[in-house]
PDB file of C-alpha atoms in Angstrom:
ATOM      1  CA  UNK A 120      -2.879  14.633 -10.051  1.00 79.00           C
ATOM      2  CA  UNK A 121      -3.078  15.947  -6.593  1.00 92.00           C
ATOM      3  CA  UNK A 122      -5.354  14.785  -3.638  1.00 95.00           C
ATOM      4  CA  UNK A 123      -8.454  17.105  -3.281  1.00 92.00           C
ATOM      5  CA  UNK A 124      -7.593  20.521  -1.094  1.00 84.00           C
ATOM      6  CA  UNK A 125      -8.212  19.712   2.781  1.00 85.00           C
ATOM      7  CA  UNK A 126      -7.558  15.929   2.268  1.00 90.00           C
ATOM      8  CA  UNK A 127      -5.145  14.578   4.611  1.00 89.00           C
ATOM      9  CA  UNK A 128      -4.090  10.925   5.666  1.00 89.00           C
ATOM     10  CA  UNK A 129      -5.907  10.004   8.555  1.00 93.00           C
ATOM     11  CA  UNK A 130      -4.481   7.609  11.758  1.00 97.00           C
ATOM     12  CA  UNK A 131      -5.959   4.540  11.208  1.00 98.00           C
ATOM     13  CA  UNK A 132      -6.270   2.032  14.201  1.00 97.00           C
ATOM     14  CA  UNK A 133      -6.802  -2.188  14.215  1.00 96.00           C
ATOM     15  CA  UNK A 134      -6.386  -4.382  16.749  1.00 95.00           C
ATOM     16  CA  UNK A 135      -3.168  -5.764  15.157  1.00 96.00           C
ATOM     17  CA  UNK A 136      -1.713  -3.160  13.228  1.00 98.00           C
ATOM     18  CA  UNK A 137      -2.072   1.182  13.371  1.00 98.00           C
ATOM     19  CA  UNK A 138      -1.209   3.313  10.558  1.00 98.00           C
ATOM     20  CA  UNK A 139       0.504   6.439  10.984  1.00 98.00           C
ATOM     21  CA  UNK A 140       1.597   8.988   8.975  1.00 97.00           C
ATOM     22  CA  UNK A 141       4.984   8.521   8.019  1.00 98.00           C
ATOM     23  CA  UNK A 142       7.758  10.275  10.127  1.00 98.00           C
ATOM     24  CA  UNK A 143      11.291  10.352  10.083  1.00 98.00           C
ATOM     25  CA  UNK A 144      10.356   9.548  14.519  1.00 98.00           C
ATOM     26  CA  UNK A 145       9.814   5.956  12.234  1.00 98.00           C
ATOM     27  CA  UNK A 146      13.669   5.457  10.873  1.00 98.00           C
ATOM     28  CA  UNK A 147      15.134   3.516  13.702  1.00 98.00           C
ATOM     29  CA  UNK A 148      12.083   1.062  13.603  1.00 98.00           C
ATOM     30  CA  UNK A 149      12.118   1.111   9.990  1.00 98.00           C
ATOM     31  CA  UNK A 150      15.898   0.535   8.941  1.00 98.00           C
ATOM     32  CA  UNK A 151      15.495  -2.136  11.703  1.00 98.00           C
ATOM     33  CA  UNK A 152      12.784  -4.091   9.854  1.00 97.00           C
ATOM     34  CA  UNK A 153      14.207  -3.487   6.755  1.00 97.00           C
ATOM     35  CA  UNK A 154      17.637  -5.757   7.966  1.00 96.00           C
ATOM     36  CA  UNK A 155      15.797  -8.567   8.505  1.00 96.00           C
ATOM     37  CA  UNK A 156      15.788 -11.427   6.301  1.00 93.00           C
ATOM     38  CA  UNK A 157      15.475  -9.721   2.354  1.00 95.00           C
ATOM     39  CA  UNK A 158      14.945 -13.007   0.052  1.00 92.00           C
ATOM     40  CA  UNK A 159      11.061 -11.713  -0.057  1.00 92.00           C
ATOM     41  CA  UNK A 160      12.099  -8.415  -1.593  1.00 93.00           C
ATOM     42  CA  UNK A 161      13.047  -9.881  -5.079  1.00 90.00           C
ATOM     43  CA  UNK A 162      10.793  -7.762  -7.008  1.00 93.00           C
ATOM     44  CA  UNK A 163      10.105  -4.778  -4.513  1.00 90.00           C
ATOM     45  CA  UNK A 164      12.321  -2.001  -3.155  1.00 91.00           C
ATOM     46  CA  UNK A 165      12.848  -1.823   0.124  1.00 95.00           C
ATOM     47  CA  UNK A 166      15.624   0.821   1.320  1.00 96.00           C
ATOM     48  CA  UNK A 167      18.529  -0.509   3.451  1.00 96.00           C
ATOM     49  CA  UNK A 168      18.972   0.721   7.180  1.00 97.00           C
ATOM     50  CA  UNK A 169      21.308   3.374   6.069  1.00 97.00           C
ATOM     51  CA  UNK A 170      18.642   4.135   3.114  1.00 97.00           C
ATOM     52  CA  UNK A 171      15.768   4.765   5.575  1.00 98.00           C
ATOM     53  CA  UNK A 172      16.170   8.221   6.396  1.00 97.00           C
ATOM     54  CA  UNK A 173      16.348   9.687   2.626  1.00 98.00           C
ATOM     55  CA  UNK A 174      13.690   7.126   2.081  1.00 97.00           C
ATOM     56  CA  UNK A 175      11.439   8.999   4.499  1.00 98.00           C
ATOM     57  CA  UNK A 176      12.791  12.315   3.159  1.00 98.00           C
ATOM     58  CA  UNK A 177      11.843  11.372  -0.848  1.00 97.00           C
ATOM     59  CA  UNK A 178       8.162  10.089   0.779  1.00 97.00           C
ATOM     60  CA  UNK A 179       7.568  13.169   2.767  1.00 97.00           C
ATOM     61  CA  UNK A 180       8.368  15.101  -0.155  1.00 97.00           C
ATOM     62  CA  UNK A 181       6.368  13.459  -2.850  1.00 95.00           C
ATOM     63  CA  UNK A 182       3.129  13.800   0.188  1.00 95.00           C
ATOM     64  CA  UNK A 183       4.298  17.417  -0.385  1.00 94.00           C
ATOM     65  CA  UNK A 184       2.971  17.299  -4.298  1.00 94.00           C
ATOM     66  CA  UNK A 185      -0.294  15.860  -2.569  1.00 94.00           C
ATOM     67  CA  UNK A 186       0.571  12.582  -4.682  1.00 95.00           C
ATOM     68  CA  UNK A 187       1.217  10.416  -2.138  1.00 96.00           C
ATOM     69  CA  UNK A 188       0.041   9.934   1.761  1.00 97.00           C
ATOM     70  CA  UNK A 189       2.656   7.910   3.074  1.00 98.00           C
ATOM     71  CA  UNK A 190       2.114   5.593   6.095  1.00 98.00           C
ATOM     72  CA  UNK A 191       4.003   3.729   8.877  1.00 98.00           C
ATOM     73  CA  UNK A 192       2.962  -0.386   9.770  1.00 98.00           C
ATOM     74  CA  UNK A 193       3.362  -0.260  13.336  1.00 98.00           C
ATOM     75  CA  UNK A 194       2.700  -3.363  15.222  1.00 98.00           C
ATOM     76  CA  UNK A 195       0.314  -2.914  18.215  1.00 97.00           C
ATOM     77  CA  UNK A 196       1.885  -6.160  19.877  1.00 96.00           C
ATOM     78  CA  UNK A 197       5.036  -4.220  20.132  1.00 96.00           C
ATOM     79  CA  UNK A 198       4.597  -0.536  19.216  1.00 97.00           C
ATOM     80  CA  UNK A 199       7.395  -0.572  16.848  1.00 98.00           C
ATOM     81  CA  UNK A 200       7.069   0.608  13.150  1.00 98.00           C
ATOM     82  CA  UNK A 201       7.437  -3.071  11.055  1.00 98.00           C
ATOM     83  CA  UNK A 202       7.032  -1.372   7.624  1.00 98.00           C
ATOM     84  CA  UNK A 203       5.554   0.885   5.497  1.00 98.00           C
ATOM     85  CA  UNK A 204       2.423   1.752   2.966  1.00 98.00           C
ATOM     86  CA  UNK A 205       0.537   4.222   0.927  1.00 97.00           C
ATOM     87  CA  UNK A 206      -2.363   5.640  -0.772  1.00 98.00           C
ATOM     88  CA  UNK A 207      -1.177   7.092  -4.119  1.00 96.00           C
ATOM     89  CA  UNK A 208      -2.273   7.958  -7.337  1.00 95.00           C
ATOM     90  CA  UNK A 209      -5.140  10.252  -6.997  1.00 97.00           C
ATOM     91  CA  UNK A 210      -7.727  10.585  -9.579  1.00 96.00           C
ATOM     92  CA  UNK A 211     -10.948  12.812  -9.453  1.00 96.00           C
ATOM     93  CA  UNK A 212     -13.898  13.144 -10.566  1.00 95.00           C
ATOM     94  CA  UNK A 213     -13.950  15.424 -13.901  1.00 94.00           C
ATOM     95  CA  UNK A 214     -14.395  18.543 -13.434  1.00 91.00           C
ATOM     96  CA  UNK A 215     -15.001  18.201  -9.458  1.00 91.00           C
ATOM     97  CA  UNK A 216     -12.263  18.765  -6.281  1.00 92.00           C
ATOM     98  CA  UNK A 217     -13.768  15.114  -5.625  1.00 93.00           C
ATOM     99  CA  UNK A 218     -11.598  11.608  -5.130  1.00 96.00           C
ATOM    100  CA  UNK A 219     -12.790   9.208  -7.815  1.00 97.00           C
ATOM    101  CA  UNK A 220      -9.936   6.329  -7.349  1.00 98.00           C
ATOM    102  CA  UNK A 221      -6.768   5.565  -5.667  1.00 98.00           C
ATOM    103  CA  UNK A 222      -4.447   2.973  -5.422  1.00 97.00           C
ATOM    104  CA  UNK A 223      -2.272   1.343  -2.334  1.00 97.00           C
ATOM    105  CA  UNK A 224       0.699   1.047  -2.893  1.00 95.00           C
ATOM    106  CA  UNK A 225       4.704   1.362  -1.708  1.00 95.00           C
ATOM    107  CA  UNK A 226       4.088  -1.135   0.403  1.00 95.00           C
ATOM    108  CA  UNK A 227       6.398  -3.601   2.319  1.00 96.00           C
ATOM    109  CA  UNK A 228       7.007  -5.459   5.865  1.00 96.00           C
ATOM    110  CA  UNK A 229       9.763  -6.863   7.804  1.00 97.00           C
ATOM    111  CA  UNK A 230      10.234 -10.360   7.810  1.00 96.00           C
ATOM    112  CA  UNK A 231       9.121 -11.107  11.315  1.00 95.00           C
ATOM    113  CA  UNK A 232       5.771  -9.633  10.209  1.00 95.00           C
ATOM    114  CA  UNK A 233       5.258 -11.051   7.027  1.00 93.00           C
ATOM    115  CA  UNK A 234       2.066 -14.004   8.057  1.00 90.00           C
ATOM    116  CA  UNK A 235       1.058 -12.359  11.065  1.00 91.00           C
ATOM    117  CA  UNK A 236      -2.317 -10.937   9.832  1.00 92.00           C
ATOM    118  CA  UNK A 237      -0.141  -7.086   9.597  1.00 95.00           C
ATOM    119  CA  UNK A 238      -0.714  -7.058   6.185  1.00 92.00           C
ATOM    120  CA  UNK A 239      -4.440  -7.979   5.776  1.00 94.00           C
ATOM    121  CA  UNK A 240      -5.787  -5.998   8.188  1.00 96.00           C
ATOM    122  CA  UNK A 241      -3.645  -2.470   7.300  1.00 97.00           C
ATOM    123  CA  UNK A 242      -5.483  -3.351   3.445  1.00 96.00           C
ATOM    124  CA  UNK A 243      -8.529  -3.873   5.355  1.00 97.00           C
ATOM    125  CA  UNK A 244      -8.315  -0.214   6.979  1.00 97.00           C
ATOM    126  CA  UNK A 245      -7.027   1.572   4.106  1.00 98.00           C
ATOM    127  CA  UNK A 246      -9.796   0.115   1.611  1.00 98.00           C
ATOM    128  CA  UNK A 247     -12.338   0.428   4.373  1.00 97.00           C
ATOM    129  CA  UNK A 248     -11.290   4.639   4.814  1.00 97.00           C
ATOM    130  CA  UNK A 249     -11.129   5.029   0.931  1.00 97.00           C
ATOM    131  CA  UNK A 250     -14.392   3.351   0.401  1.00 98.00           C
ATOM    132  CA  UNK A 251     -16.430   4.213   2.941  1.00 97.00           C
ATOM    133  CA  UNK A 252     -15.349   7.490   4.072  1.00 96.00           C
ATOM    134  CA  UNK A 253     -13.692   8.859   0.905  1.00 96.00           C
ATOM    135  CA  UNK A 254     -16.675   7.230  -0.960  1.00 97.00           C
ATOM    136  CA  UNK A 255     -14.261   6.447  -3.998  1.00 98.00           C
ATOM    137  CA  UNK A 256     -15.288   4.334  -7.026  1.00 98.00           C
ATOM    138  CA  UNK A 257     -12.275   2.002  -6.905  1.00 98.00           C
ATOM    139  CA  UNK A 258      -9.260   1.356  -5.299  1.00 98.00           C
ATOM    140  CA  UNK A 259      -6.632   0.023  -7.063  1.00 97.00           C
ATOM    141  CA  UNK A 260      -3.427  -2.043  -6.358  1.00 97.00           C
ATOM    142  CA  UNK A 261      -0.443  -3.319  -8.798  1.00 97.00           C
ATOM    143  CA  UNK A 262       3.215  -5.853  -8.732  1.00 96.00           C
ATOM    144  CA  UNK A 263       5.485  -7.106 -10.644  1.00 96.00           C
ATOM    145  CA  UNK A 264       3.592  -9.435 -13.045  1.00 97.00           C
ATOM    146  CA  UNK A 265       6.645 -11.919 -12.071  1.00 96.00           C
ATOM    147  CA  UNK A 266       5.708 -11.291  -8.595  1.00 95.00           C
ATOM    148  CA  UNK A 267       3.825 -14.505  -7.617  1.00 94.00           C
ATOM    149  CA  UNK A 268       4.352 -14.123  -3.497  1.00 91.00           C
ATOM    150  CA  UNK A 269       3.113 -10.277  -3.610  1.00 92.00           C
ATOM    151  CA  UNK A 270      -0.213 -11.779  -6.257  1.00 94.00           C
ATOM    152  CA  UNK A 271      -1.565 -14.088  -3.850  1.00 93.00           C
ATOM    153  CA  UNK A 272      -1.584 -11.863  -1.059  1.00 90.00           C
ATOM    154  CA  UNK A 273      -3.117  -9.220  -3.208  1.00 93.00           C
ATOM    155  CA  UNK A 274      -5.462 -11.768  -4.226  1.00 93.00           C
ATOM    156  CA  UNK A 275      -6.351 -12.472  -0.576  1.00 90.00           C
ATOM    157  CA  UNK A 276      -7.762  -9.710   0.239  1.00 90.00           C
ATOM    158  CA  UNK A 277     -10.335  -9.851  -2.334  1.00 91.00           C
ATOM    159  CA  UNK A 278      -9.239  -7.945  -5.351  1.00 95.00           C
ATOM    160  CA  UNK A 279      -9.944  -8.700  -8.484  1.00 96.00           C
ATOM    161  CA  UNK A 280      -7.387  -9.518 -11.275  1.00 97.00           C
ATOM    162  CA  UNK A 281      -8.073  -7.172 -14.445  1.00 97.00           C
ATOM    163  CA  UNK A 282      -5.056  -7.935 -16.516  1.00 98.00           C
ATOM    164  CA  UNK A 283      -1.435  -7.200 -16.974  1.00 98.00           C
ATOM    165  CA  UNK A 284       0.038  -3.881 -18.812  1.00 97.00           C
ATOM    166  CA  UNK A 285       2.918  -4.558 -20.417  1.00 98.00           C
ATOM    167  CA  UNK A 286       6.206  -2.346 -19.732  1.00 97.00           C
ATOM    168  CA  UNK A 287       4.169  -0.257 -17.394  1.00 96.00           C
ATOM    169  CA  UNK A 288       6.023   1.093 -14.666  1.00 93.00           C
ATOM    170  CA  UNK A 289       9.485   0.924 -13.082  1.00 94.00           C
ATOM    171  CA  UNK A 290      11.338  -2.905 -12.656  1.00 94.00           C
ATOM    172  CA  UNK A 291      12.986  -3.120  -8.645  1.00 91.00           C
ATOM    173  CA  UNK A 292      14.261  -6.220 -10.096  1.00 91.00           C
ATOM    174  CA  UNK A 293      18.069  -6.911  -9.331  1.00 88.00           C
ATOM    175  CA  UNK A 294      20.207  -6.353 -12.292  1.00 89.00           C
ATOM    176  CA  UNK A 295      16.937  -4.176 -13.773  1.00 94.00           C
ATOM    177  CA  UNK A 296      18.135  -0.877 -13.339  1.00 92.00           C
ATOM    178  CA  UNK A 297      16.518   1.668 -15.902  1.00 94.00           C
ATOM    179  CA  UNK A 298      14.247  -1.338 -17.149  1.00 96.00           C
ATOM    180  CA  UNK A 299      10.532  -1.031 -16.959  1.00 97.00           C
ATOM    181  CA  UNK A 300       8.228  -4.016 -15.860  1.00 97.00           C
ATOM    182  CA  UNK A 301       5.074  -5.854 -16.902  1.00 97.00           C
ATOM    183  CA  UNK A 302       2.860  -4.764 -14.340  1.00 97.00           C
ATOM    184  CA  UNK A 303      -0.371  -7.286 -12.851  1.00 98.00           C
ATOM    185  CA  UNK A 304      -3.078  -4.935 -12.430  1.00 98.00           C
ATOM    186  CA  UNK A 305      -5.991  -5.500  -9.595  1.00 98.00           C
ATOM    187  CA  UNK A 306      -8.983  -3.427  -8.449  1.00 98.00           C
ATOM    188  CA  UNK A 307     -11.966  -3.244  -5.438  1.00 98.00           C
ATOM    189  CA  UNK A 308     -14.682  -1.805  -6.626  1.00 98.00           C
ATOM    190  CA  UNK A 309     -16.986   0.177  -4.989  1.00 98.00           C
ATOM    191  CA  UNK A 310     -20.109  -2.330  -5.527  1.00 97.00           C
ATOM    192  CA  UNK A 311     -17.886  -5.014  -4.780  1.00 97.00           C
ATOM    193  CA  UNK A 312     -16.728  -3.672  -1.220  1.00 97.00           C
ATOM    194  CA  UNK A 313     -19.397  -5.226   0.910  1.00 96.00           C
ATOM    195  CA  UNK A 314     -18.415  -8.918  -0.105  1.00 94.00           C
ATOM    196  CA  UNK A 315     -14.995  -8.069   0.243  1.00 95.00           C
ATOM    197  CA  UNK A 316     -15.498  -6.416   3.501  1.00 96.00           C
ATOM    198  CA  UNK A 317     -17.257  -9.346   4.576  1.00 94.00           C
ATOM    199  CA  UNK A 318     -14.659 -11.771   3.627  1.00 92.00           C
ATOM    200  CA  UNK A 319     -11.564  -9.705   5.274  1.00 94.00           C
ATOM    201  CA  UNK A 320     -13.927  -9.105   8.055  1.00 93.00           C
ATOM    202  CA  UNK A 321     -13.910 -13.315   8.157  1.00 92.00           C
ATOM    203  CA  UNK A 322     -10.078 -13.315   7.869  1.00 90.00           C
ATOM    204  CA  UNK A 323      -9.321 -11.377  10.332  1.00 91.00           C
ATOM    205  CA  UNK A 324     -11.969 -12.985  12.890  1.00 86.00           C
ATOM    206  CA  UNK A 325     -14.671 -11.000  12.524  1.00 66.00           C
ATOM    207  CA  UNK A 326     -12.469  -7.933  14.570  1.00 62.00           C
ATOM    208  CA  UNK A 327     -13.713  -4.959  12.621  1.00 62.00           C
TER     209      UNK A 327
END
């Protein structure tokens, strides 16, 4: 399902990290971050440097389906694109042009940025926009049920386990190829937001 008509991925700006739309302007940053040390990628796919640019090309092209709206971490500190993220996933309202849910997703980071805060406060922006200014009933976010480092930072930022779906989507599992995955499923809720907002908010030192 499609994104409503007129709905486009807006720049959104913290004090640590800005989202942009994702560009192939982003490679050389990207396929840089993407070199660094790997051992955290065990369960998520994250292109090599000479992957990056028909990375980009696949993400620009499923944005084209209105599926996806496909962002670059870039690191204020620095300027330089650290690694990547997304809303995906679209659901509406039946019967209405109108955003119901969406999940965040694709996501992944460098190394050197993994720990820094990167991470909580791009979730903090993108649940913030979809909540607040989307005014969607849920966001949702999923991992590899095996994936215990990518859980408790999901958990973190205040989302709420609801179970895991077994063979549910693709494994990026080494040796996995053509294998699906049990996948841990976790939602924000709409009525749930302001707590959660108030606890990132908390995290992040009160800078939002």
């Amino acid at each position: 399902m499609p994104f409503p008509t007129g709905l486009t991925a807006p720049l959104l700006d913290g004090e640590l990290v800005r989202l942009e739309p994702l560009e192939h302007r982003h490679a050389a940053d990207l396929a840089t971050a993407a070199e660094e040390d790997r051992t955290s990628y065990g369960f998520t796919w994250v292109p090599r440097a000479d992957e990056v640019n028909d990375y980009i090309t696949a993400q620009l092209a499923r944005a084209a389906t209105g599926s996806l709206m496909p962002y670059a971490q870039v690191a204020k500190a620095s300027g330089r694109a650290v690694g990547a993220t997304a809303y995906w996933d679209p659901r509406l309202w039946p019967d209405r042009d109108e955003l119901c849910a969406v999940e965040v997703g694709f996501t992944w980071l460098g190394a050197s940025a993994q720990g820094s805060g990167l991470n909580t406060e791009a979730k903090f922006l993108l649940f913030a926009h979809a909540l607040e200014q989307w005014r969607v009933a849920r966001v949702d976010l999923k991992t590899d049920a095996r994936n215990k480092r990518s859980r408790a930072a999901i958990e973190r930022v205040g989302a709420r386990f609801e179970g895991v779906l077994r063979c549910w989507s693709r494994s990026w599992a080494p040796n996995e190829e053509g294998l699906l995955r049990d996948s841990a499923m976790y939602s924000i809720l709409a009525s749930e937001w302001p707590a959660c907002r108030t606890r990132l908010q908390a995290r992040l030192g009160n800078r939002h």
